[in-house]
Amino acid sequence: MKRILGGVIAVLIFIVLALAFVHIPFGNIDLAEYHYYNPVDNEHTQDSVPQHYLDEGKKETGSTNIVTAVVVDYRGFDTLGEVTVLFLASTGVGSIMYIFEKEKRRKVRRANAVVETASKLLFGFIILFGAYIFVHGHLTPGGGFPGGAVIASSFLLLYLAYPRFHAEHKNLNIAESLAGLTFVGVGILGLFLAGYFLYNFLPFGLPTYLFSAGVIPVIYVAVGVKVGSELTGIVDAMMGVRE
Amino acid sequence: MIPYYYLASVALIVIGIYIVIAKKNLIKIIIGLDMMDTGVNLLLISIGYVKGGTAPIENGNYTLYVDPIPQALVLTAIVIGVSVMALALSIVIGLYKNTGSLELDEIRRERK
Amino acid sequence: MIAVHPVLLIAIPLFFAFLLPLIGLFSKKVLKYVVTGTIALNTIIALLVFREALNSPIFDILGGFKPPLGIVLMVGPLGGFIALIINMAGLIISIYGMEMKKEPLVKYYMLSLLLLMGANGMVLTGDLFNLFVFLEVTSIASYGLAAYNKDLKGFEGALKYVILGSIGSTFVLIGIALIYSQLRTLNMLDIATRLNEMDPYVKIVAFTSLFLGFGVEAEMFPLNTWVPETYDGAPHSVSAMFASMSAKAGIFALARVIFTIFAFTNYLWFVVIMGVLTVFFGEIIAYAQRDIKRMLAYSSIGQMGMILMGLGIGTTMAVEGAFFQMFSHAMAKALLFIAAGYMIYATQTEKMSEMKGIGRNPLIGIPLLIGILSILGMPPFIGFYGKFYILMGGFSEGYYAIIALFLAASLVEVAYYARFIKIAFEGGGKRYPSPKATVYIPLLLFAVIIVIFGVYPKPIFEILSHVTTFLTGGV
């Protein structure tokens, strides 16, 4: 019964959406054609949003990577929300797994010597790589989120290799909070200095240099630390049981 | 031209919805939710494609770039999807610890 | 230059939510005061923002890039009003939340602050994708809070909510993708002005997707099956938050999708039908309930359906009624959930039949009675104006059959609430422990608001006179 219902609903949705997407060109588009309207000044322009980002992004934000410019600067508020969502997830998982922390850890076999040694060796390098990704977020593909995920994966490796390993919750919480406060603090500082929340108030510097793009690297470092500690916290909570 | 990319992503979404409605195993339902997420992300990213365009990182050799906004949106959507998955899985772990089962029918019977 | 930045309504709760774990390291006792203090500060800012928005709509440009290049918060009179309601309800509920004992308390307070922040963001933002992000903030905070009791009921409710919520957010994203692919912009007003560049079929599909997506949070039929179980399984303060904060943010987002973005006048019948179905689904099943929180949850669905109906009828009068109903329902339902929390605590059961004489204590009985009468739409309380205006609006548009159904549903509502009142005020019950200050202060505050604006509704109607601009696509 449920299968028939599910099938009918699925087919219906497929048909409706497929008919809609037939109207949408794939690839054959000129981004400059979509002229936007500015509701604050009430004017119709001859500019298009994506084309503006591509043409002026480097000048307006100092970031070579336009996607980073969009993520952290033009639509930085979305990223703040996104960071909050991840923070919520780690808080929620921690809250839900709370009761299970007291339980006895089930018996686990030790990993063999190769895995233990290799993970010990790799741990530092993976963290370094993660840090590299988020520090260079404004220059190369990547940024705070992938970098943080890489850092969390190094901890995951330790969890897999050493069944008794667990990251100190208190330290994770402190890192998470400080990184979050940095992000919001940068936003509020922008509000006080320039009148715009999340305003890019630091000098842009020379494009393609490490110290460029104003607050973008600052925010991405905070995001990287935050994502790393949060994902580690989620992994830790999911592993659950602790003596 | 038929937009295959769109159809494939819509198909992923729809398969996800079917799984969520029809299946009774909680892990399968969560896999269905994840498929829906993936489908939507694929959809968003294909919308930004410009024929012949390259990744929007300025390096002087290219003049044609793809739309950077959908990439930024997908980044956000992926993180949100991961968060929802983490919470959903932890809720499932909670249910399992409470009832010892992952089947919706058995969990319902447990409550009665 | 803006005197008060609306973004503070989002930044302050966020800042303190990040700060709470650090405070928690030193002292766990101060946490509840910090949270209530934060929300009180937020309420004051909401009041200032609202006062300013009454004169002219506020555009708070974020990051220094003019929209649609950057994200903008746009606060009109109605948005400011809803934000004020949400913060006020949050403040009063947080007083009740001080009583929370179950660990981990730090996480409870963090989640509830972020729920408030998400609801504020949903109401204030002027960007479609940003609205999606805040929808997710609200719903993920809700998932965590719904499972907070960590019992079977809580987990089941939360799981249902997660599944339907994810389907909803998928639909929202599909809608955004459709709109973006045709217009290459995400700003709501930009979309609204350039809507005719869209293919008509794509437009309808995008509208339907967004409508269904936000309908999950706004408790619309048929996506509201999560409501009873989630409300039932969640802690009592959390049920109050869902009813008065996230549901209101959801329905306001829906209203903005209907009027600000799409301004669809010839598809409004669709909204009316969804509203009527929601009302019927809620009220009829509520009648069959034996547990108090489930009954309140279904009744909440019914009330949300009435709001949806008012929006769908689409005349100035009906929409004014819908907004009035949002206000009255936020206050009255939060009151009833808090009262239900006390009653469950005092009687150790959720069954209504075993709550004999619980209302005989005037500290509980009087607010309870006021709340119920306001939900039923009795004249001296705020609930009356909402229902009356929706009805009159429907009458002037000639929706006679719909009005008949609406009245029938209201009768059912009267029947089940009357049944409960009879039990609650019956003599011969046991002696119950009298409520603590953290219970009766919020109850009395809500009751006072309900009575004051019920007797003197003029200020609210002055605010709601801005509905005319809202209906013609203004902020």
PDB file of N, CA, C and O in Angstrom, chain A residues 120-162:
ATOM      1  N   LYS A 120      49.292   7.424  13.828  1.00  0.00           N
ATOM      2  CA  LYS A 120      50.045   8.359  14.658  1.00  0.00           C
ATOM      3  C   LYS A 120      50.892   9.269  13.769  1.00  0.00           C
ATOM      4  O   LYS A 120      50.975  10.467  13.982  1.00  0.00           O
ATOM      5  N   LEU A 121      51.506   8.651  12.753  1.00  0.00           N
ATOM      6  CA  LEU A 121      52.345   9.437  11.851  1.00  0.00           C
ATOM      7  C   LEU A 121      51.529  10.419  11.020  1.00  0.00           C
ATOM      8  O   LEU A 121      51.901  11.571  10.842  1.00  0.00           O
ATOM      9  N   LEU A 122      50.393   9.919  10.517  1.00  0.00           N
ATOM     10  CA  LEU A 122      49.610  10.734   9.593  1.00  0.00           C
ATOM     11  C   LEU A 122      48.887  11.876  10.289  1.00  0.00           C
ATOM     12  O   LEU A 122      48.631  12.913   9.685  1.00  0.00           O
ATOM     13  N   PHE A 123      48.563  11.681  11.566  1.00  0.00           N
ATOM     14  CA  PHE A 123      47.721  12.625  12.301  1.00  0.00           C
ATOM     15  C   PHE A 123      48.165  14.077  12.096  1.00  0.00           C
ATOM     16  O   PHE A 123      47.406  14.936  11.660  1.00  0.00           O
ATOM     17  N   GLY A 124      49.433  14.330  12.378  1.00  0.00           N
ATOM     18  CA  GLY A 124      49.946  15.696  12.272  1.00  0.00           C
ATOM     19  C   GLY A 124      49.860  16.243  10.859  1.00  0.00           C
ATOM     20  O   GLY A 124      49.446  17.381  10.638  1.00  0.00           O
ATOM     21  N   PHE A 125      50.194  15.384   9.880  1.00  0.00           N
ATOM     22  CA  PHE A 125      50.188  15.861   8.499  1.00  0.00           C
ATOM     23  C   PHE A 125      48.775  16.221   8.043  1.00  0.00           C
ATOM     24  O   PHE A 125      48.576  17.203   7.335  1.00  0.00           O
ATOM     25  N   ILE A 126      47.818  15.396   8.475  1.00  0.00           N
ATOM     26  CA  ILE A 126      46.441  15.681   8.045  1.00  0.00           C
ATOM     27  C   ILE A 126      45.992  17.011   8.633  1.00  0.00           C
ATOM     28  O   ILE A 126      45.389  17.838   7.946  1.00  0.00           O
ATOM     29  N   ILE A 127      46.320  17.245   9.902  1.00  0.00           N
ATOM     30  CA  ILE A 127      45.936  18.516  10.515  1.00  0.00           C
ATOM     31  C   ILE A 127      46.588  19.669   9.769  1.00  0.00           C
ATOM     32  O   ILE A 127      45.955  20.689   9.468  1.00  0.00           O
ATOM     33  N   LEU A 128      47.863  19.488   9.423  1.00  0.00           N
ATOM     34  CA  LEU A 128      48.587  20.524   8.703  1.00  0.00           C
ATOM     35  C   LEU A 128      47.912  20.815   7.364  1.00  0.00           C
ATOM     36  O   LEU A 128      47.714  21.969   6.980  1.00  0.00           O
ATOM     37  N   PHE A 129      47.516  19.740   6.672  1.00  0.00           N
ATOM     38  CA  PHE A 129      46.862  19.895   5.379  1.00  0.00           C
ATOM     39  C   PHE A 129      45.539  20.645   5.531  1.00  0.00           C
ATOM     40  O   PHE A 129      45.231  21.555   4.758  1.00  0.00           O
ATOM     41  N   GLY A 130      44.793  20.262   6.570  1.00  0.00           N
ATOM     42  CA  GLY A 130      43.523  20.948   6.818  1.00  0.00           C
ATOM     43  C   GLY A 130      43.750  22.425   7.049  1.00  0.00           C
ATOM     44  O   GLY A 130      43.058  23.286   6.489  1.00  0.00           O
ATOM     45  N   ALA A 131      44.750  22.747   7.870  1.00  0.00           N
ATOM     46  CA  ALA A 131      45.052  24.146   8.164  1.00  0.00           C
ATOM     47  C   ALA A 131      45.453  24.873   6.885  1.00  0.00           C
ATOM     48  O   ALA A 131      45.037  25.999   6.641  1.00  0.00           O
ATOM     49  N   TYR A 132      46.242  24.180   6.048  1.00  0.00           N
ATOM     50  CA  TYR A 132      46.640  24.794   4.772  1.00  0.00           C
ATOM     51  C   TYR A 132      45.399  25.146   3.952  1.00  0.00           C
ATOM     52  O   TYR A 132      45.303  26.233   3.395  1.00  0.00           O
ATOM     53  N   ILE A 133      44.438  24.211   3.917  1.00  0.00           N
ATOM     54  CA  ILE A 133      43.243  24.468   3.097  1.00  0.00           C
ATOM     55  C   ILE A 133      42.495  25.693   3.590  1.00  0.00           C
ATOM     56  O   ILE A 133      42.119  26.558   2.809  1.00  0.00           O
ATOM     57  N   PHE A 134      42.309  25.804   4.918  1.00  0.00           N
ATOM     58  CA  PHE A 134      41.472  26.946   5.310  1.00  0.00           C
ATOM     59  C   PHE A 134      42.238  28.257   5.348  1.00  0.00           C
ATOM     60  O   PHE A 134      41.666  29.315   5.179  1.00  0.00           O
ATOM     61  N   VAL A 135      43.544  28.187   5.525  1.00  0.00           N
ATOM     62  CA  VAL A 135      44.303  29.441   5.503  1.00  0.00           C
ATOM     63  C   VAL A 135      44.339  30.018   4.088  1.00  0.00           C
ATOM     64  O   VAL A 135      44.309  31.228   3.890  1.00  0.00           O
ATOM     65  N   HIS A 136      44.362  29.143   3.071  1.00  0.00           N
ATOM     66  CA  HIS A 136      44.428  29.619   1.698  1.00  0.00           C
ATOM     67  C   HIS A 136      43.063  29.686   1.033  1.00  0.00           C
ATOM     68  O   HIS A 136      42.976  29.685  -0.192  1.00  0.00           O
ATOM     69  N   GLY A 137      42.014  29.759   1.834  1.00  0.00           N
ATOM     70  CA  GLY A 137      40.661  29.716   1.273  1.00  0.00           C
ATOM     71  C   GLY A 137      40.374  30.817   0.274  1.00  0.00           C
ATOM     72  O   GLY A 137      39.580  30.635  -0.635  1.00  0.00           O
ATOM     73  N   HIS A 138      41.023  31.997   0.420  1.00  0.00           N
ATOM     74  CA  HIS A 138      40.714  33.097  -0.492  1.00  0.00           C
ATOM     75  C   HIS A 138      41.541  33.028  -1.764  1.00  0.00           C
ATOM     76  O   HIS A 138      41.391  33.848  -2.650  1.00  0.00           O
ATOM     77  N   LEU A 139      42.489  32.061  -1.843  1.00  0.00           N
ATOM     78  CA  LEU A 139      43.354  31.985  -3.015  1.00  0.00           C
ATOM     79  C   LEU A 139      43.098  30.742  -3.851  1.00  0.00           C
ATOM     80  O   LEU A 139      43.206  30.774  -5.074  1.00  0.00           O
ATOM     81  N   THR A 140      42.801  29.628  -3.213  1.00  0.00           N
ATOM     82  CA  THR A 140      42.675  28.356  -3.914  1.00  0.00           C
ATOM     83  C   THR A 140      41.318  27.739  -3.595  1.00  0.00           C
ATOM     84  O   THR A 140      40.655  28.176  -2.676  1.00  0.00           O
ATOM     85  N   PRO A 141      40.937  26.700  -4.343  1.00  0.00           N
ATOM     86  CA  PRO A 141      39.685  26.025  -4.007  1.00  0.00           C
ATOM     87  C   PRO A 141      39.748  25.497  -2.574  1.00  0.00           C
ATOM     88  O   PRO A 141      40.815  25.090  -2.110  1.00  0.00           O
ATOM     89  N   GLY A 142      38.650  25.497  -1.906  1.00  0.00           N
ATOM     90  CA  GLY A 142      38.643  25.014  -0.524  1.00  0.00           C
ATOM     91  C   GLY A 142      38.118  26.098   0.382  1.00  0.00           C
ATOM     92  O   GLY A 142      37.309  26.909  -0.024  1.00  0.00           O
ATOM     93  N   GLY A 143      38.592  26.108   1.622  1.00  0.00           N
ATOM     94  CA  GLY A 143      38.116  27.103   2.574  1.00  0.00           C
ATOM     95  C   GLY A 143      37.872  26.469   3.916  1.00  0.00           C
ATOM     96  O   GLY A 143      38.310  25.348   4.181  1.00  0.00           O
ATOM     97  N   GLY A 144      37.161  27.199   4.752  1.00  0.00           N
ATOM     98  CA  GLY A 144      36.977  26.780   6.137  1.00  0.00           C
ATOM     99  C   GLY A 144      36.278  25.448   6.288  1.00  0.00           C
ATOM    100  O   GLY A 144      36.643  24.638   7.134  1.00  0.00           O
ATOM    101  N   PHE A 145      35.253  25.209   5.457  1.00  0.00           N
ATOM    102  CA  PHE A 145      34.473  23.995   5.671  1.00  0.00           C
ATOM    103  C   PHE A 145      35.233  22.732   5.281  1.00  0.00           C
ATOM    104  O   PHE A 145      35.362  21.819   6.093  1.00  0.00           O
ATOM    105  N   PRO A 146      35.785  22.672   4.060  1.00  0.00           N
ATOM    106  CA  PRO A 146      36.584  21.482   3.743  1.00  0.00           C
ATOM    107  C   PRO A 146      37.772  21.341   4.686  1.00  0.00           C
ATOM    108  O   PRO A 146      38.076  20.221   5.135  1.00  0.00           O
ATOM    109  N   GLY A 147      38.447  22.459   5.005  1.00  0.00           N
ATOM    110  CA  GLY A 147      39.604  22.389   5.896  1.00  0.00           C
ATOM    111  C   GLY A 147      39.230  21.812   7.242  1.00  0.00           C
ATOM    112  O   GLY A 147      39.901  20.905   7.767  1.00  0.00           O
ATOM    113  N   GLY A 148      38.127  22.297   7.789  1.00  0.00           N
ATOM    114  CA  GLY A 148      37.670  21.787   9.082  1.00  0.00           C
ATOM    115  C   GLY A 148      37.332  20.314   9.001  1.00  0.00           C
ATOM    116  O   GLY A 148      37.650  19.534   9.910  1.00  0.00           O
ATOM    117  N   ALA A 149      36.699  19.913   7.887  1.00  0.00           N
ATOM    118  CA  ALA A 149      36.333  18.504   7.735  1.00  0.00           C
ATOM    119  C   ALA A 149      37.587  17.639   7.690  1.00  0.00           C
ATOM    120  O   ALA A 149      37.624  16.548   8.277  1.00  0.00           O
ATOM    121  N   VAL A 150      38.651  18.138   7.020  1.00  0.00           N
ATOM    122  CA  VAL A 150      39.902  17.372   6.957  1.00  0.00           C
ATOM    123  C   VAL A 150      40.475  17.212   8.369  1.00  0.00           C
ATOM    124  O   VAL A 150      40.909  16.118   8.765  1.00  0.00           O
ATOM    125  N   ILE A 151      40.461  18.293   9.150  1.00  0.00           N
ATOM    126  CA  ILE A 151      40.983  18.211  10.515  1.00  0.00           C
ATOM    127  C   ILE A 151      40.191  17.181  11.324  1.00  0.00           C
ATOM    128  O   ILE A 151      40.761  16.355  12.042  1.00  0.00           O
ATOM    129  N   ALA A 152      38.860  17.237  11.170  1.00  0.00           N
ATOM    130  CA  ALA A 152      38.043  16.279  11.911  1.00  0.00           C
ATOM    131  C   ALA A 152      38.379  14.853  11.486  1.00  0.00           C
ATOM    132  O   ALA A 152      38.358  13.929  12.300  1.00  0.00           O
ATOM    133  N   SER A 153      38.721  14.673  10.195  1.00  0.00           N
ATOM    134  CA  SER A 153      39.010  13.309   9.734  1.00  0.00           C
ATOM    135  C   SER A 153      40.265  12.779  10.403  1.00  0.00           C
ATOM    136  O   SER A 153      40.401  11.574  10.631  1.00  0.00           O
ATOM    137  N   SER A 154      41.227  13.674  10.741  1.00  0.00           N
ATOM    138  CA  SER A 154      42.427  13.187  11.430  1.00  0.00           C
ATOM    139  C   SER A 154      42.044  12.649  12.809  1.00  0.00           C
ATOM    140  O   SER A 154      42.590  11.640  13.263  1.00  0.00           O
ATOM    141  N   PHE A 155      41.103  13.312  13.458  1.00  0.00           N
ATOM    142  CA  PHE A 155      40.664  12.786  14.760  1.00  0.00           C
ATOM    143  C   PHE A 155      39.913  11.477  14.594  1.00  0.00           C
ATOM    144  O   PHE A 155      40.055  10.560  15.398  1.00  0.00           O
ATOM    145  N   LEU A 156      39.125  11.414  13.512  1.00  0.00           N
ATOM    146  CA  LEU A 156      38.389  10.178  13.245  1.00  0.00           C
ATOM    147  C   LEU A 156      39.358   9.006  13.115  1.00  0.00           C
ATOM    148  O   LEU A 156      39.122   7.906  13.626  1.00  0.00           O
ATOM    149  N   LEU A 157      40.498   9.282  12.451  1.00  0.00           N
ATOM    150  CA  LEU A 157      41.529   8.254  12.289  1.00  0.00           C
ATOM    151  C   LEU A 157      42.000   7.752  13.645  1.00  0.00           C
ATOM    152  O   LEU A 157      42.132   6.541  13.879  1.00  0.00           O
ATOM    153  N   LEU A 158      42.227   8.694  14.560  1.00  0.00           N
ATOM    154  CA  LEU A 158      42.669   8.292  15.900  1.00  0.00           C
ATOM    155  C   LEU A 158      41.599   7.455  16.603  1.00  0.00           C
ATOM    156  O   LEU A 158      41.906   6.481  17.279  1.00  0.00           O
ATOM    157  N   TYR A 159      40.330   7.868  16.410  1.00  0.00           N
ATOM    158  CA  TYR A 159      39.247   7.094  17.039  1.00  0.00           C
ATOM    159  C   TYR A 159      39.236   5.666  16.523  1.00  0.00           C
ATOM    160  O   TYR A 159      38.975   4.729  17.267  1.00  0.00           O
ATOM    161  N   LEU A 160      39.519   5.522  15.211  1.00  0.00           N
ATOM    162  CA  LEU A 160      39.466   4.186  14.641  1.00  0.00           C
ATOM    163  C   LEU A 160      40.662   3.358  15.098  1.00  0.00           C
ATOM    164  O   LEU A 160      40.547   2.167  15.367  1.00  0.00           O
ATOM    165  N   ALA A 161      41.834   4.007  15.187  1.00  0.00           N
ATOM    166  CA  ALA A 161      43.043   3.250  15.505  1.00  0.00           C
ATOM    167  C   ALA A 161      43.128   2.924  16.992  1.00  0.00           C
ATOM    168  O   ALA A 161      43.589   1.847  17.368  1.00  0.00           O
ATOM    169  N   TYR A 162      42.716   3.861  17.823  1.00  0.00           N
ATOM    170  CA  TYR A 162      42.820   3.639  19.275  1.00  0.00           C
ATOM    171  C   TYR A 162      41.426   3.623  19.882  1.00  0.00           C
ATOM    172  O   TYR A 162      40.821   4.669  20.094  1.00  0.00           O
TER     173      TYR A 162
END
